[in-house]
PDB file of C-alpha atoms in Angstrom:
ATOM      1  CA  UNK A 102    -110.769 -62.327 153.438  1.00 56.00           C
ATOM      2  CA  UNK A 103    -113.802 -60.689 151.443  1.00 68.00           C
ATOM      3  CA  UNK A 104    -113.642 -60.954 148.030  1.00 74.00           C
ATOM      4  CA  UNK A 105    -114.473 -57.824 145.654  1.00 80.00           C
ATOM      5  CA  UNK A 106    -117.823 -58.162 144.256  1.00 85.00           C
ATOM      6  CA  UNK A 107    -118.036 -59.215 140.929  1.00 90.00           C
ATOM      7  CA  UNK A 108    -119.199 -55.965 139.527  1.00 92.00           C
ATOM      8  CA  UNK A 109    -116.159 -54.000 140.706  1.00 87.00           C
ATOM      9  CA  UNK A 110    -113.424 -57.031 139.560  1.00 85.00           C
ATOM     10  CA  UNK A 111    -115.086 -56.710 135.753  1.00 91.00           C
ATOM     11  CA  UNK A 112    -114.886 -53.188 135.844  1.00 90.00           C
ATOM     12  CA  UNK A 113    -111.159 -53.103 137.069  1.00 88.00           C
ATOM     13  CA  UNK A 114    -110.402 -55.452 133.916  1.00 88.00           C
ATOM     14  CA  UNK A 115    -112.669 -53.623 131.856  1.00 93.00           C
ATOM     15  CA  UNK A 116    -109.763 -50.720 132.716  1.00 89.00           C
ATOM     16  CA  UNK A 117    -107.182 -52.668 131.811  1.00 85.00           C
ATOM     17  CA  UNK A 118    -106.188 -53.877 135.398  1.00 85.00           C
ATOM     18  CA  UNK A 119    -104.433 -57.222 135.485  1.00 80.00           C
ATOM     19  CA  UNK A 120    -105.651 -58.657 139.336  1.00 79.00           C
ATOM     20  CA  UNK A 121    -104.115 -60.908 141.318  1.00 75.00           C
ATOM     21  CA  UNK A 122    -104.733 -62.175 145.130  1.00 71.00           C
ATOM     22  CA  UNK A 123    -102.800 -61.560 148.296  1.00 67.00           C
ATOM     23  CA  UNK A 124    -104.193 -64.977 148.523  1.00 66.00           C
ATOM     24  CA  UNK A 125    -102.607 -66.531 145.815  1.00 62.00           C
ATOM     25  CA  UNK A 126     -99.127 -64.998 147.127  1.00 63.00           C
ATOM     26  CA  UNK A 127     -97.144 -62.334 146.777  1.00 64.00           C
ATOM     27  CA  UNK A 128     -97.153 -61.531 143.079  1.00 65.00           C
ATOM     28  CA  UNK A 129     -93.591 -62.186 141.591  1.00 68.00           C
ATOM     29  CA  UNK A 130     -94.343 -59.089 139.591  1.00 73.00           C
ATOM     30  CA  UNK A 131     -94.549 -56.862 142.338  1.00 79.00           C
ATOM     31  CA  UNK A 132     -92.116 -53.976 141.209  1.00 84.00           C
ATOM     32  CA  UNK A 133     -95.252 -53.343 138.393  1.00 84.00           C
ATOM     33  CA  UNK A 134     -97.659 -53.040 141.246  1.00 85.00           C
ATOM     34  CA  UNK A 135     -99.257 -49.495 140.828  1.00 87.00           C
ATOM     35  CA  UNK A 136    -102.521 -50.337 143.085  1.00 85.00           C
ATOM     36  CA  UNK A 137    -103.553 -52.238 146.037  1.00 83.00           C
ATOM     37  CA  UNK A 138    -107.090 -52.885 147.215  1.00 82.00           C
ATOM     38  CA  UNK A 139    -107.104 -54.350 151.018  1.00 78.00           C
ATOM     39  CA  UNK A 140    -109.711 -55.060 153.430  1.00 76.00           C
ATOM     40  CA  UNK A 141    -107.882 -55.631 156.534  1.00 74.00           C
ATOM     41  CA  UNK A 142    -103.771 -56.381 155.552  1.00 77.00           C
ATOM     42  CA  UNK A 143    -101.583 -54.363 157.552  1.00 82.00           C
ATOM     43  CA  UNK A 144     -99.665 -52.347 154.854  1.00 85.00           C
ATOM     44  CA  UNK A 145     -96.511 -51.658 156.841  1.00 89.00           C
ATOM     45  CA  UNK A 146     -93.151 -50.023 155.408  1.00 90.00           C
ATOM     46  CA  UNK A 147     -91.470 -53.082 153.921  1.00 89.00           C
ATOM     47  CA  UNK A 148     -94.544 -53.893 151.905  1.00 85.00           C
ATOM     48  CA  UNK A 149     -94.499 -50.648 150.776  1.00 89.00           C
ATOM     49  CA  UNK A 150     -91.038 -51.063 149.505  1.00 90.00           C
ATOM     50  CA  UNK A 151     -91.452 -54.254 147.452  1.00 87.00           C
ATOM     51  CA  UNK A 152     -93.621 -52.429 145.775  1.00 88.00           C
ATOM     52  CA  UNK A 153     -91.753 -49.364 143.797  1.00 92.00           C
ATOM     53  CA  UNK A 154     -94.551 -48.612 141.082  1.00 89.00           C
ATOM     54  CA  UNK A 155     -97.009 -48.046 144.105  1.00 89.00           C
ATOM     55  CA  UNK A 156     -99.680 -45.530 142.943  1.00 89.00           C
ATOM     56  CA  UNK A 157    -102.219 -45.792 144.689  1.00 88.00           C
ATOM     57  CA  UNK A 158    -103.929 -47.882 147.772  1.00 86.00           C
ATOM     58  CA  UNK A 159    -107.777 -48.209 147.984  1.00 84.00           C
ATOM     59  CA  UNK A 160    -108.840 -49.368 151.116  1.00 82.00           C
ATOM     60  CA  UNK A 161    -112.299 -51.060 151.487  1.00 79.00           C
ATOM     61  CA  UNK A 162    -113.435 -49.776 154.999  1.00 79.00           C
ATOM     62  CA  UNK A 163    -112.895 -46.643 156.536  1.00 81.00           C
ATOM     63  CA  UNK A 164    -109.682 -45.389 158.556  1.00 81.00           C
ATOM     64  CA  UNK A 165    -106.611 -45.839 157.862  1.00 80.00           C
ATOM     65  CA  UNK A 166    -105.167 -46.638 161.157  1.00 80.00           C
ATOM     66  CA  UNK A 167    -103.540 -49.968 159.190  1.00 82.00           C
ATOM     67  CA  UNK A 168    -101.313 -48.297 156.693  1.00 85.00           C
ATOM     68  CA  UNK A 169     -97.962 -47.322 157.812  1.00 86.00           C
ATOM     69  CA  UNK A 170     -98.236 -43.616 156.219  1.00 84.00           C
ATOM     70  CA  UNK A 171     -94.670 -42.274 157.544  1.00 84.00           C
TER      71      UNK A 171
END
């Protein structure tokens, strides 16, 4: 897993985003989820549906070839 640099996790906060890592487990807030950032996590349809509030997913990479878009 590759971490977010530094500059990018203080500006997220600095927007008011509250983080939390895929690492740390799946966060037991997850119907307030309105972003993801991923690297390489296949984001398949019953991720997608824990996650109502889903706004928006940034992927860091190109392609999309692991999100389930259907």
């Amino acid at each position: 897993m590759q971490p977010l640099q530094e500059i990018a996790v203080d500006w997220l906060k600095a927007q008011g985003a509250v983080l939390s890592s895929y690492d740390d487990g799946f966060p037991t807030d997850a119907d307030e989820v309105e972003a993801l950032i991923y690297y390489s996590v296949h984001i398949d349809k019953p991720l997608l549906d824990r996650l109502p509030a889903l706004r928006v997913i940034g992927k860091r990479g190109a392609g999309v070839d692991t999100v389930d878009l259907a």
